Amino acid sequence: MEQYIIKGGNPLVGEVEIGGAKNAALAILAAAVMTDETVLIDNLPDVNDINVMLDAISGIGATVKRVDCHTVKINGSTIGGLNIDYDFIKKIRASYYLLGALLGKYKRAEVALPGGCNIGSRPIDQHLKGFRALGAEIEIKNGKIVAEADVLRGTHLYFDVVSVGATINVMMSAAMADGLTVMENVAKEPHVVDVANFLNSMGANIRGAGTDVIRIRGVKSLRKSEYSIIPDQIEAGTFMFAAAATKGDVTVLNVIPKHLDSTISKLIDIGCEVEEFDDAVRVVSKGKLKCTQVKTLPYPGYPTDMQPQIGVALALAGGTSTITESIFENRLKYLSELARMGANVKIDRSFATIEGVRKFSGARVSAPDLRAGAALVIAGLAAEGITIVDDIVYIQRGYENFEGKLRSLGGVIERVVDAKEIQKFKLKVG
Ligand code: UD1
């Protein structure tokens, strides 16, 4: 089992290149099979979740050609099956985007029902509500969602919950339904807009993505496209908080600063200096960080995927901070790990009170999920002494070459597999 070993105490300083947005890429890869022509997708992050999605797509017969580690060509004309196995769903929930994509294109799809996961129970009722509203019959059979329609018809739909997944999934089906679909109370995240832009680049007619109402005029078929995925605002934000927690000076390159508004605003609240450029943001952290209150909300609110990263910075800030996690019920577990490094935290279900401490001390901790895992690495970089992070397979799902990028900023971190390598690292860093 791979682990990260970190010698903390170095401020992170320098520039780091941000990759393509994983969550946009997952949906765009699914949408790419909706045409029988070849689609070229660029700026893909080279992370495990993307490889699983590509396997799921080739598993149903689509032709997948890796041009290089960030570029792929997909041709959906060779698809032979419409059944996505539990093996894929178990590894990445987002393979359920193939439900919306296949239902839109073929009017039929079977996808294993996703279960809960480490961060919460994660129902998919809003996805199913949307497919039903378009006229699909949905049956849950043998652990699978079987969706089928003679014809998908445009509809007027109001989501009860703002859901990224449901907005994207239903948007994909509606893109190839007959007539006009109006979806209200939709998610406005940058990756929802990116998927809409990608579908439009294939000839779909989708308007309003990025606002509360999306209007989709269905088209009969989609065509080839070449598309580059937007930068990952969560990867960028992670490095920005790594700068904050280590008293560093980091410039994230290749970002869309607008997508980082809520993150930037919180960094300023806690006392960092932030400089925005056309496609870069610099974060400088000097002096003691200040406490603040954080509540996670759908975009443009503060993202739940950036909650653990700010939590680590707040645990080192002066005074008492609070975190309200309003999107997923089980996303504060990392704070118990952080307490093992000396953080002073109280957790009451989805609410945490954090009393800042002067320093963390290195410890052995486990990554409970992807973003919390990255946050614990930041904690290790800010801590005195050696930290070992277990279960880094979660981190590898969503961060490309995380340790390499951190090293380029002066972080002392290695990926290790056994006690011998740990010993070697300890001897090297003294
Ligand atoms: C996506 C992101 C994830 C991020 C989350 C919130 C991907 C692959 N994942 O997840 O990283 O943390 O958005 O920004 O893009 N809900 C329902 N019924 C539904 C669907 C959702 O009640 O049918 C609830 C969820 O339990 C949660 C809230 O709605 O409380 C938001 O979930 P949603 O936006 O759907 O998250 P995901 O798309 O799963």
Short mmCIF file of C-alpha atoms and ligand atoms in Angstrom, two decimals:
data_model
loop_
_atom_site.label_atom_id
_atom_site.label_comp_id
_atom_site.label_asym_id
_atom_site.label_seq_id
_atom_site.Cartn_x
_atom_site.Cartn_y
_atom_site.Cartn_z
CA MET A 1 0.00 0.00 0.00
CA GLU A 2 1.46 3.34 -0.98
CA GLN A 3 1.80 6.12 1.57
CA TYR A 4 3.06 9.67 1.57
CA ILE A 5 5.85 10.55 3.93
CA ILE A 6 6.35 14.23 4.60
CA LYS A 7 8.88 16.29 6.50
CA GLY A 8 7.00 19.45 7.39
CA GLY A 9 8.11 22.97 8.09
CA ASN A 10 9.09 24.31 4.64
CA PRO A 11 6.97 27.16 3.27
CA LEU A 12 5.75 26.28 -0.23
CA VAL A 13 7.15 28.79 -2.71
CA GLY A 14 6.94 29.01 -6.49
CA GLU A 15 4.64 28.39 -9.43
CA VAL A 16 2.50 25.36 -10.13
CA GLU A 17 0.64 24.39 -13.30
CA ILE A 18 -3.00 23.34 -12.74
CA GLY A 19 -4.48 20.52 -14.84
CA GLY A 20 -7.91 19.97 -16.35
CA ALA A 21 -10.96 19.69 -14.10
CA LYS A 22 -11.53 16.05 -13.13
CA ASN A 23 -15.24 16.51 -12.47
CA ALA A 24 -15.82 18.22 -15.81
CA ALA A 25 -13.74 15.59 -17.59
CA LEU A 26 -15.71 12.66 -16.15
CA ALA A 27 -18.98 14.00 -17.54
CA ILE A 28 -17.46 15.13 -20.83
CA LEU A 29 -15.99 11.66 -21.47
CA ALA A 30 -19.45 10.15 -20.95
CA ALA A 31 -21.04 12.75 -23.23
CA ALA A 32 -18.42 12.03 -25.90
CA VAL A 33 -20.07 8.68 -26.73
CA MET A 34 -23.29 10.48 -27.71
CA THR A 35 -22.06 11.02 -31.28
CA ASP A 36 -21.01 8.38 -33.81
CA GLU A 37 -18.24 10.67 -35.02
CA THR A 38 -14.79 10.97 -33.43
CA VAL A 39 -14.36 13.40 -30.56
CA LEU A 40 -10.95 14.66 -29.41
CA ILE A 41 -10.71 15.74 -25.78
CA ASP A 42 -7.70 17.60 -24.47
CA ASN A 43 -6.47 18.88 -21.08
CA LEU A 44 -7.63 15.68 -19.37
CA PRO A 45 -6.10 15.24 -15.95
CA ASP A 46 -3.98 12.06 -15.76
CA VAL A 47 -5.65 10.65 -12.63
CA ASN A 48 -7.13 7.26 -11.70
CA ASP A 49 -10.81 8.30 -11.93
CA ILE A 50 -10.35 9.31 -15.56
CA ASN A 51 -8.78 5.96 -16.42
CA VAL A 52 -11.73 4.13 -14.83
CA MET A 53 -14.19 6.19 -16.86
CA LEU A 54 -12.25 5.42 -20.06
CA ASP A 55 -12.37 1.71 -19.16
CA ALA A 56 -16.14 1.95 -18.61
CA ILE A 57 -16.52 3.57 -22.03
CA SER A 58 -14.37 1.02 -23.84
CA GLY A 59 -16.17 -1.69 -21.82
CA ILE A 60 -19.39 -0.95 -23.74
CA GLY A 61 -17.52 -1.06 -27.05
CA ALA A 62 -16.68 2.58 -27.75
CA THR A 63 -13.28 3.12 -29.37
CA VAL A 64 -10.90 4.88 -27.03
CA LYS A 65 -7.48 6.00 -28.29
CA ARG A 66 -5.06 7.70 -25.93
CA VAL A 67 -3.17 10.29 -27.95
CA ASP A 68 -1.07 11.19 -24.90
CA CYS A 69 -1.66 11.25 -21.16
CA HIS A 70 -3.81 14.41 -21.44
CA THR A 71 -5.55 13.76 -24.76
CA VAL A 72 -7.96 11.09 -25.93
CA LYS A 73 -9.97 10.31 -29.05
CA ILE A 74 -13.34 8.63 -28.55
CA ASN A 75 -15.65 7.15 -31.13
CA GLY A 76 -19.07 5.99 -29.94
CA SER A 77 -20.17 4.37 -33.23
CA THR A 78 -18.76 1.00 -32.16
CA ILE A 79 -20.82 0.77 -28.94
CA GLY A 80 -22.31 -2.72 -28.59
CA GLY A 81 -23.65 -2.83 -25.02
CA LEU A 82 -25.65 -0.43 -22.91
CA ASN A 83 -24.84 -1.97 -19.56
CA ILE A 84 -22.45 -0.39 -17.05
CA ASP A 85 -21.26 -2.87 -14.49
CA TYR A 86 -21.09 -2.42 -10.69
CA ASP A 87 -17.28 -2.72 -10.86
CA PHE A 88 -17.12 0.73 -12.46
CA ILE A 89 -19.76 2.39 -10.28
CA LYS A 90 -18.02 1.02 -7.20
CA LYS A 91 -14.78 2.69 -8.27
CA ILE A 92 -16.28 5.96 -9.52
CA ARG A 93 -19.85 7.06 -8.92
CA ALA A 94 -19.56 9.37 -11.90
CA SER A 95 -19.85 6.41 -14.27
CA TYR A 96 -23.58 7.03 -13.74
CA TYR A 97 -23.16 9.85 -16.29
CA LEU A 98 -23.30 7.08 -18.87
CA LEU A 99 -26.95 6.63 -17.89
CA GLY A 100 -27.85 10.12 -19.13
CA ALA A 101 -25.56 9.85 -22.16
CA LEU A 102 -26.76 6.41 -23.34
CA LEU A 103 -30.41 7.09 -22.56
CA GLY A 104 -30.20 10.29 -24.63
CA LYS A 105 -28.54 8.58 -27.58
CA TYR A 106 -30.06 5.08 -27.58
CA LYS A 107 -33.16 5.64 -25.38
CA ARG A 108 -31.99 2.79 -23.19
CA ALA A 109 -29.32 2.24 -20.55
CA GLU A 110 -28.57 -0.06 -17.64
CA VAL A 111 -26.25 1.18 -14.96
CA ALA A 112 -25.51 -0.43 -11.60
CA LEU A 113 -27.02 1.56 -8.73
CA PRO A 114 -24.36 3.54 -6.88
CA GLY A 115 -24.27 3.07 -3.15
CA GLY A 116 -23.24 5.56 -0.50
CA CYS A 117 -19.64 6.57 -0.10
CA ASN A 118 -17.23 7.90 2.48
CA ILE A 119 -18.64 11.40 2.46
CA GLY A 120 -22.34 10.57 2.73
CA SER A 121 -25.37 8.56 1.58
CA ARG A 122 -25.63 10.36 -1.80
CA PRO A 123 -29.10 9.58 -3.18
CA ILE A 124 -29.78 9.87 -6.94
CA ASP A 125 -33.51 10.53 -6.77
CA GLN A 126 -33.16 13.85 -8.64
CA HIS A 127 -31.42 12.15 -11.58
CA LEU A 128 -34.24 9.63 -11.79
CA LYS A 129 -36.91 12.33 -11.40
CA GLY A 130 -35.38 14.10 -14.41
CA PHE A 131 -35.24 10.99 -16.61
CA ARG A 132 -38.85 10.13 -15.71
CA ALA A 133 -39.95 13.69 -16.52
CA LEU A 134 -38.42 13.20 -19.99
CA GLY A 135 -40.63 10.13 -20.41
CA ALA A 136 -38.24 7.33 -19.49
CA GLU A 137 -39.45 4.31 -17.57
CA ILE A 138 -37.10 3.60 -14.71
CA GLU A 139 -36.90 0.26 -13.00
CA ILE A 140 -34.54 -0.74 -10.22
CA LYS A 141 -33.76 -4.41 -10.88
CA ASN A 142 -31.02 -6.65 -9.45
CA GLY A 143 -29.04 -3.68 -8.18
CA LYS A 144 -29.32 -1.88 -11.50
CA ILE A 145 -31.12 1.17 -12.81
CA VAL A 146 -32.80 0.21 -16.06
CA ALA A 147 -33.92 3.28 -17.99
CA GLU A 148 -35.86 3.02 -21.22
CA ALA A 149 -38.05 5.21 -23.42
CA ASP A 150 -39.74 4.89 -26.80
CA VAL A 151 -39.30 8.62 -27.18
CA LEU A 152 -37.77 11.17 -24.83
CA ARG A 153 -39.86 14.35 -24.81
CA GLY A 154 -38.83 17.81 -23.67
CA THR A 155 -40.33 18.82 -20.36
CA HIS A 156 -40.42 21.48 -17.66
CA LEU A 157 -38.57 20.25 -14.62
CA TYR A 158 -37.86 21.69 -11.17
CA PHE A 159 -35.11 20.03 -9.13
CA ASP A 160 -35.88 19.76 -5.39
CA VAL A 161 -32.17 19.78 -4.56
CA VAL A 162 -29.37 21.65 -6.33
CA SER A 163 -27.36 18.74 -7.68
CA VAL A 164 -24.35 18.86 -10.00
CA GLY A 165 -24.77 15.22 -10.98
CA ALA A 166 -28.51 15.41 -11.66
CA THR A 167 -28.18 18.66 -13.63
CA ILE A 168 -25.50 17.17 -15.90
CA ASN A 169 -27.07 13.73 -16.26
CA VAL A 170 -30.52 15.01 -17.21
CA MET A 171 -29.02 17.74 -19.43
CA MET A 172 -27.26 15.04 -21.47
CA SER A 173 -30.47 13.06 -22.06
CA ALA A 174 -32.50 16.20 -22.78
CA ALA A 175 -29.90 17.27 -25.39
CA MET A 176 -31.24 14.45 -27.61
CA ALA A 177 -34.93 14.53 -26.56
CA ASP A 178 -37.74 15.82 -28.81
CA GLY A 179 -38.54 19.47 -28.17
CA LEU A 180 -37.72 21.92 -25.39
CA THR A 181 -36.65 21.02 -21.85
CA VAL A 182 -36.54 23.71 -19.18
CA MET A 183 -34.67 22.70 -16.02
CA GLU A 184 -35.03 24.96 -12.97
CA ASN A 185 -33.02 25.10 -9.75
CA VAL A 186 -30.01 23.59 -11.49
CA ALA A 187 -26.39 23.54 -10.33
CA LYS A 188 -24.24 26.42 -11.62
CA GLU A 189 -20.77 24.94 -11.07
CA PRO A 190 -18.13 25.71 -13.73
CA HIS A 191 -18.12 22.06 -14.76
CA VAL A 192 -21.87 22.17 -15.50
CA VAL A 193 -21.10 25.04 -17.90
CA ASP A 194 -18.16 23.13 -19.37
CA VAL A 195 -20.30 20.07 -20.12
CA ALA A 196 -22.97 22.29 -21.72
CA ASN A 197 -20.28 24.01 -23.82
CA PHE A 198 -18.92 20.63 -24.88
CA LEU A 199 -22.37 19.34 -25.87
CA ASN A 200 -22.99 22.58 -27.79
CA SER A 201 -19.66 22.11 -29.57
CA MET A 202 -21.11 18.76 -30.76
CA GLY A 203 -24.23 20.52 -32.08
CA ALA A 204 -26.51 20.48 -29.02
CA ASN A 205 -28.66 23.51 -28.27
CA ILE A 206 -28.27 24.30 -24.56
CA ARG A 207 -28.71 27.80 -23.15
CA GLY A 208 -28.42 29.20 -19.64
CA ALA A 209 -25.80 26.88 -18.12
CA GLY A 210 -24.23 28.79 -15.24
CA THR A 211 -27.60 30.31 -14.25
CA ASP A 212 -30.50 28.77 -12.27
CA VAL A 213 -32.42 27.82 -15.41
CA ILE A 214 -31.12 25.74 -18.33
CA ARG A 215 -33.09 25.55 -21.58
CA ILE A 216 -32.35 22.66 -23.91
CA ARG A 217 -33.75 22.33 -27.41
CA GLY A 218 -33.26 18.65 -28.29
CA VAL A 219 -31.42 17.69 -31.49
CA LYS A 220 -31.60 14.44 -33.47
CA SER A 221 -27.87 13.77 -33.57
CA LEU A 222 -24.56 15.15 -32.40
CA ARG A 223 -21.35 15.49 -34.37
CA LYS A 224 -17.57 15.43 -33.98
CA SER A 225 -15.78 18.00 -31.87
CA GLU A 226 -12.38 18.94 -30.47
CA TYR A 227 -12.57 20.23 -26.94
CA SER A 228 -10.25 21.33 -24.17
CA ILE A 229 -11.39 20.88 -20.57
CA ILE A 230 -11.42 23.83 -18.15
CA PRO A 231 -8.79 24.07 -15.39
CA ASP A 232 -9.53 22.33 -12.11
CA GLN A 233 -10.60 24.93 -9.56
CA ILE A 234 -10.35 22.41 -6.71
CA GLU A 235 -6.79 21.42 -7.54
CA ALA A 236 -5.93 25.13 -7.77
CA GLY A 237 -7.65 25.90 -4.47
CA THR A 238 -5.81 23.03 -2.79
CA PHE A 239 -2.43 24.55 -3.68
CA MET A 240 -3.70 27.99 -2.63
CA PHE A 241 -4.54 26.68 0.85
CA ALA A 242 -1.25 24.78 0.94
CA ALA A 243 0.42 28.20 0.52
CA ALA A 244 -1.75 29.63 3.31
CA ALA A 245 -1.06 26.83 5.81
CA THR A 246 2.71 26.65 5.18
CA LYS A 247 3.23 30.46 5.22
CA GLY A 248 4.23 30.23 1.60
CA ASP A 249 4.01 32.18 -1.64
CA VAL A 250 2.45 30.14 -4.44
CA THR A 251 1.20 31.14 -7.88
CA VAL A 252 -1.27 28.74 -9.49
CA LEU A 253 -0.96 28.88 -13.28
CA ASN A 254 -3.52 28.04 -15.98
CA VAL A 255 -6.63 28.82 -13.89
CA ILE A 256 -9.81 30.83 -14.43
CA PRO A 257 -9.66 33.23 -11.46
CA LYS A 258 -13.45 33.84 -11.61
CA HIS A 259 -14.02 30.17 -10.70
CA LEU A 260 -11.95 30.73 -7.56
CA ASP A 261 -13.90 33.73 -6.21
CA SER A 262 -15.25 32.09 -3.03
CA THR A 263 -11.86 30.49 -2.28
CA ILE A 264 -10.02 33.78 -2.83
CA SER A 265 -12.50 35.60 -0.61
CA LYS A 266 -11.88 33.16 2.25
CA LEU A 267 -8.10 33.36 1.82
CA ILE A 268 -8.36 37.14 2.18
CA ASP A 269 -10.64 36.72 5.25
CA ILE A 270 -7.98 34.62 6.95
CA GLY A 271 -5.26 37.18 6.26
CA CYS A 272 -3.55 36.05 3.04
CA GLU A 273 -2.58 38.41 0.26
CA VAL A 274 -4.08 37.37 -3.07
CA GLU A 275 -3.10 38.75 -6.46
CA GLU A 276 -5.17 37.90 -9.54
CA PHE A 277 -3.82 37.79 -13.10
CA ASP A 278 -5.56 36.84 -16.38
CA ASP A 279 -4.97 33.12 -15.91
CA ALA A 280 -3.05 32.86 -12.63
CA VAL A 281 -3.53 33.63 -8.95
CA ARG A 282 -0.78 34.29 -6.40
CA VAL A 283 -1.32 33.61 -2.70
CA VAL A 284 1.11 34.99 -0.13
CA SER A 285 0.76 34.00 3.52
CA LYS A 286 2.70 36.05 6.07
CA GLY A 287 2.14 36.33 9.78
CA LYS A 288 -0.56 34.55 11.75
CA LEU A 289 -3.69 33.38 9.96
CA LYS A 290 -7.04 34.70 11.24
CA CYS A 291 -10.12 32.72 12.22
CA THR A 292 -13.33 32.78 10.16
CA GLN A 293 -16.71 31.10 9.66
CA VAL A 294 -17.23 28.80 6.68
CA LYS A 295 -20.43 27.27 5.32
CA THR A 296 -20.28 25.04 2.26
CA LEU A 297 -22.86 25.84 -0.40
CA PRO A 298 -23.54 25.09 -4.07
CA TYR A 299 -21.56 27.31 -6.50
CA PRO A 300 -20.94 30.26 -6.32
CA GLY A 301 -20.85 29.52 -2.58
CA TYR A 302 -17.85 28.02 -0.84
CA PRO A 303 -17.32 24.49 -2.30
CA THR A 304 -17.66 21.39 -0.15
CA ASP A 305 -14.66 20.02 -2.08
CA MET A 306 -12.53 22.83 -0.58
CA GLN A 307 -13.80 22.41 2.98
CA PRO A 308 -11.05 20.13 4.39
CA GLN A 309 -8.32 22.33 2.89
CA ILE A 310 -9.60 25.45 4.64
CA GLY A 311 -10.19 23.38 7.79
CA VAL A 312 -6.44 22.66 7.99
CA ALA A 313 -5.58 26.36 7.62
CA LEU A 314 -8.14 27.34 10.27
CA ALA A 315 -6.71 24.83 12.72
CA LEU A 316 -3.51 26.94 12.57
CA ALA A 317 -5.28 30.33 12.75
CA GLY A 318 -5.63 32.60 15.77
CA GLY A 319 -9.00 32.32 17.52
CA THR A 320 -12.11 30.20 17.08
CA SER A 321 -13.39 29.24 13.64
CA THR A 322 -16.49 27.31 12.67
CA ILE A 323 -17.27 25.09 9.70
CA THR A 324 -20.79 24.15 8.64
CA GLU A 325 -20.79 21.37 6.05
CA SER A 326 -24.20 21.70 4.39
CA ILE A 327 -23.76 19.49 1.30
CA PHE A 328 -22.56 16.07 2.57
CA GLU A 329 -23.27 14.75 6.06
CA ASN A 330 -20.04 12.88 6.63
CA ARG A 331 -17.30 15.21 5.53
CA LEU A 332 -15.65 16.26 8.80
CA LYS A 333 -13.97 12.94 9.63
CA TYR A 334 -10.56 14.31 8.65
CA LEU A 335 -10.72 16.63 11.66
CA SER A 336 -10.34 13.65 13.98
CA GLU A 337 -7.18 12.73 12.07
CA LEU A 338 -6.03 16.34 12.31
CA ALA A 339 -6.60 16.23 16.06
CA ARG A 340 -3.96 13.48 16.12
CA MET A 341 -1.55 16.09 14.79
CA GLY A 342 -2.47 18.49 17.58
CA ALA A 343 -5.48 20.36 16.16
CA ASN A 344 -8.09 21.46 18.68
CA VAL A 345 -11.47 20.56 17.19
CA LYS A 346 -15.00 19.74 18.30
CA ILE A 347 -17.28 18.01 15.85
CA ASP A 348 -21.05 17.95 16.19
CA ARG A 349 -22.45 16.10 13.18
CA SER A 350 -21.99 18.56 10.26
CA PHE A 351 -20.72 21.41 12.39
CA ALA A 352 -17.19 21.89 13.67
CA THR A 353 -15.62 24.36 16.06
CA ILE A 354 -11.89 24.82 15.60
CA GLU A 355 -9.69 26.52 18.15
CA GLY A 356 -6.47 27.44 16.33
CA VAL A 357 -3.16 26.03 17.58
CA ARG A 358 0.35 27.39 16.97
CA LYS A 359 1.76 24.23 15.31
CA PHE A 360 0.82 20.73 14.25
CA SER A 361 3.17 17.91 15.09
CA GLY A 362 3.75 15.15 12.56
CA ALA A 363 1.82 11.89 13.03
CA ARG A 364 0.61 8.87 11.08
CA VAL A 365 -2.86 9.65 9.65
CA SER A 366 -5.24 8.11 7.10
CA ALA A 367 -6.86 9.84 4.14
CA PRO A 368 -10.61 9.33 4.64
CA ASP A 369 -11.46 10.49 1.07
CA LEU A 370 -9.98 12.41 -1.84
CA ARG A 371 -10.13 16.04 -0.69
CA ALA A 372 -9.64 15.28 3.00
CA GLY A 373 -6.58 13.24 2.01
CA ALA A 374 -5.10 16.23 0.18
CA ALA A 375 -5.86 18.39 3.21
CA LEU A 376 -3.97 16.01 5.52
CA VAL A 377 -0.97 16.24 3.19
CA ILE A 378 -1.14 20.04 3.55
CA ALA A 379 -1.25 19.56 7.33
CA GLY A 380 1.86 17.36 7.12
CA LEU A 381 3.69 20.02 5.08
CA ALA A 382 2.84 22.61 7.74
CA ALA A 383 3.66 20.34 10.71
CA GLU A 384 6.80 19.98 12.75
CA GLY A 385 8.45 16.60 12.13
CA ILE A 386 7.44 13.63 10.02
CA THR A 387 3.90 12.82 8.89
CA ILE A 388 2.84 9.63 7.16
CA VAL A 389 -0.43 9.66 5.23
CA ASP A 390 -2.05 6.25 4.60
CA ASP A 391 -4.69 5.38 1.98
CA ILE A 392 -3.31 7.81 -0.59
CA VAL A 393 -5.10 5.87 -3.29
CA TYR A 394 -7.96 8.34 -2.62
CA ILE A 395 -5.68 11.28 -3.38
CA GLN A 396 -4.43 9.65 -6.58
CA ARG A 397 -8.04 9.51 -7.83
CA GLY A 398 -8.08 13.25 -8.30
CA TYR A 399 -4.63 14.86 -8.12
CA GLU A 400 -2.12 14.37 -10.91
CA ASN A 401 1.47 14.01 -9.66
CA PHE A 402 0.50 15.64 -6.35
CA GLU A 403 3.79 14.90 -4.64
CA GLY A 404 5.83 16.02 -7.68
CA LYS A 405 4.01 19.36 -7.82
CA LEU A 406 4.45 19.86 -4.06
CA ARG A 407 8.15 19.01 -4.34
CA SER A 408 8.57 21.60 -7.10
CA LEU A 409 7.32 24.16 -4.55
CA GLY A 410 9.86 23.04 -1.95
CA GLY A 411 7.70 20.51 -0.09
CA VAL A 412 9.62 17.54 1.30
CA ILE A 413 7.36 14.63 0.39
CA GLU A 414 7.84 11.16 -1.11
CA ARG A 415 5.58 8.32 -2.12
CA VAL A 416 6.74 5.18 -0.31
CA VAL A 417 5.65 1.54 -0.26
CA ASP A 418 7.40 -0.05 2.69
CA ALA A 419 9.30 0.43 5.95
CA LYS A 420 12.62 0.37 4.07
CA GLU A 421 11.65 3.35 1.94
CA ILE A 422 10.35 5.19 5.02
CA GLN A 423 13.69 4.61 6.71
CA LYS A 424 15.57 5.83 3.64
CA PHE A 425 13.47 9.03 3.60
CA LYS A 426 14.10 9.63 7.31
CA LEU A 427 17.86 9.21 6.84
CA LYS A 428 17.82 11.57 3.86
CA VAL A 429 15.90 14.38 5.60
CA GLY A 430 17.79 13.97 8.88
C1 UD1 B 1 -20.36 16.54 -7.42
C2 UD1 B 1 -18.86 16.39 -7.43
C3 UD1 B 1 -18.34 16.33 -5.99
C4 UD1 B 1 -18.82 17.55 -5.22
C5 UD1 B 1 -20.32 17.70 -5.33
C6 UD1 B 1 -20.84 18.99 -4.72
C7 UD1 B 1 -18.47 15.15 -9.45
C8 UD1 B 1 -18.04 13.87 -10.06
N1 UD1 B 1 -18.53 15.15 -8.12
O1 UD1 B 1 -20.90 15.38 -6.79
O2 UD1 B 1 -16.91 16.32 -6.05
O3 UD1 B 1 -18.48 17.38 -3.85
O4 UD1 B 1 -20.71 17.71 -6.71
O5 UD1 B 1 -20.24 20.08 -5.31
O6 UD1 B 1 -18.70 16.13 -10.12
N2 UD1 B 1 -28.60 14.94 -3.83
C9 UD1 B 1 -29.86 14.42 -3.63
N3 UD1 B 1 -30.45 13.74 -4.65
C10 UD1 B 1 -29.85 13.58 -5.85
C11 UD1 B 1 -28.57 14.11 -6.06
C12 UD1 B 1 -27.97 14.79 -5.02
O7 UD1 B 1 -30.44 14.56 -2.55
O8 UD1 B 1 -30.44 12.95 -6.75
C13 UD1 B 1 -27.95 15.69 -2.73
C14 UD1 B 1 -26.63 15.06 -2.28
O9 UD1 B 1 -26.82 14.05 -1.32
C15 UD1 B 1 -25.89 16.27 -1.74
C16 UD1 B 1 -26.36 17.42 -2.67
O10 UD1 B 1 -27.56 16.95 -3.26
O11 UD1 B 1 -26.35 16.56 -0.43
C17 UD1 B 1 -25.38 17.80 -3.73
O12 UD1 B 1 -24.96 16.64 -4.42
P1 UD1 B 1 -24.49 16.69 -5.95
O13 UD1 B 1 -24.32 18.12 -6.37
O14 UD1 B 1 -25.39 15.84 -6.76
O15 UD1 B 1 -23.07 16.02 -5.88
P2 UD1 B 1 -22.44 15.04 -6.95
O16 UD1 B 1 -22.86 15.42 -8.32
O17 UD1 B 1 -22.63 13.64 -6.51
#
